[in-house]
C-alpha atoms as one frame of an Amber mdcrd trajectory, in Angstrom:
protein
  -0.037  -0.020  -0.042   1.443   3.379  -1.045   1.655   6.336   1.390  -1.048
   8.081  -0.715  -3.346   5.037  -0.118  -2.453   4.928   3.633  -3.124   8.699
   4.175  -6.234   8.552   2.115  -7.932   6.316   4.832  -7.225   8.789   7.612
  -9.992  11.006   8.779  -7.922  14.193   8.881  -6.544  16.852   6.586  -2.768
  17.019   5.746  -2.966  20.683   6.751  -5.638  23.237   7.744  -5.361  26.966
   7.620  -7.058  29.080  10.378  -6.266  32.693  11.359  -3.340  32.947   8.996
  -1.647  29.860  10.398  -1.329  26.438   8.783  -1.570  23.514  11.249   0.125
  20.560   9.651  -0.715  16.934  10.693   2.096  14.721  11.955   4.327  13.446
   9.219   6.160  10.151   9.744   9.662   9.135   8.848   8.506   7.113   5.901
   9.166   7.017   2.205   6.643   7.745  -0.555   5.416   4.158  -0.302   4.865
   4.331   3.358   7.918   2.265   4.369   9.962   3.378   7.445  13.222   5.031
   6.321  16.294   3.447   7.737  19.085   5.553   9.330  18.708   8.216  11.922
  19.477  11.340   9.937  17.781   9.931   6.913  14.572   9.239   8.896  14.454
  12.699  10.383  14.927  14.197   6.931  12.147  11.945   5.601   9.764  13.195
   8.315  10.603  16.803   7.304  10.029  15.957   3.606   6.648  14.457   4.488
   5.788  17.559   6.586   6.798  19.911   3.769   4.574  17.924   1.351   1.628
  18.310   3.716   2.333  22.035   4.285   2.388  22.582   0.510  -1.224  21.408
   0.268  -2.159  24.738   1.771   0.428  26.783  -0.152   3.042  26.879   2.648
   6.847  26.360   2.508   9.508  25.342   5.005  10.470  29.054   5.460   6.961
  29.662   6.830   7.305  27.293   9.745   7.134  29.033  13.129   6.760  25.837
  15.352   7.753  22.178  15.081   7.007  19.283  17.366   9.224  16.159  17.062
   7.893  12.892  18.350  10.670  10.283  18.444  11.069   6.685  19.675  14.537
   7.375  20.959  15.602  10.640  22.766  19.173  10.217  21.666  17.949  11.471
  18.246  18.027  14.979  19.732  21.526  15.617  18.521  20.670  14.662  14.968
  17.510  16.789  15.231  19.539  19.763  16.454  21.885  19.471  13.490  18.964
  19.042  11.197  17.358  22.184  12.587  20.576  24.223  12.079  20.880  22.881
   8.506  17.375  23.468   7.304  16.362  26.766   9.084  17.974  30.133   9.124
  17.977  32.272  12.314  15.777  33.022  13.932  14.720  29.344  13.972  11.210
  28.186  14.747  10.176  27.224  18.261  10.534  23.467  18.816   9.279  20.738
  21.091  11.048  17.367  21.305   9.195  14.414  22.836   9.842  10.697  23.221
   7.036   8.301  22.483   6.881   4.564  22.959   6.191   3.789  19.321   4.959
   5.241  15.967   2.874   3.788  13.171   4.497   1.818  10.225   7.749   1.360
  12.169   8.708   5.041  11.914  11.241   6.411  14.463  10.139  10.020  14.052
   6.998  12.110  13.413   6.887  15.855  12.982   4.012  18.239  13.097   4.169
  21.938  12.407   2.550  25.378  12.606   3.326  27.780   9.796   2.440  31.447
   9.138   0.773  31.493   5.763  -1.087  34.839   6.127  -2.636  35.962   2.759
  -2.276  32.679   0.958
């Protein structure tokens, strides 16, 4: 089952705009077919890629993000997440929350949701 087929069965939107903000549903560290991406940095990058795909459904871009929440199955991913943050965001960087969870769907090790400023789009 492809990721498109997997997400088509969920009762939520990839992203919703309200009051000039886009609220992006959690995006897992999976590839386009819905398979968990191996490798720590690669998995975090895949979660960001999926989040950016969802943000684009409401006309948003990575530069619009003002808040991210990382859900990870291993707190030791924090250092990789910090390096990712520095690599993909210019200063001032968005606010961020980093939480450990016991597990995530499809064997993913990370899920990222976001809030982005998309006023006027």
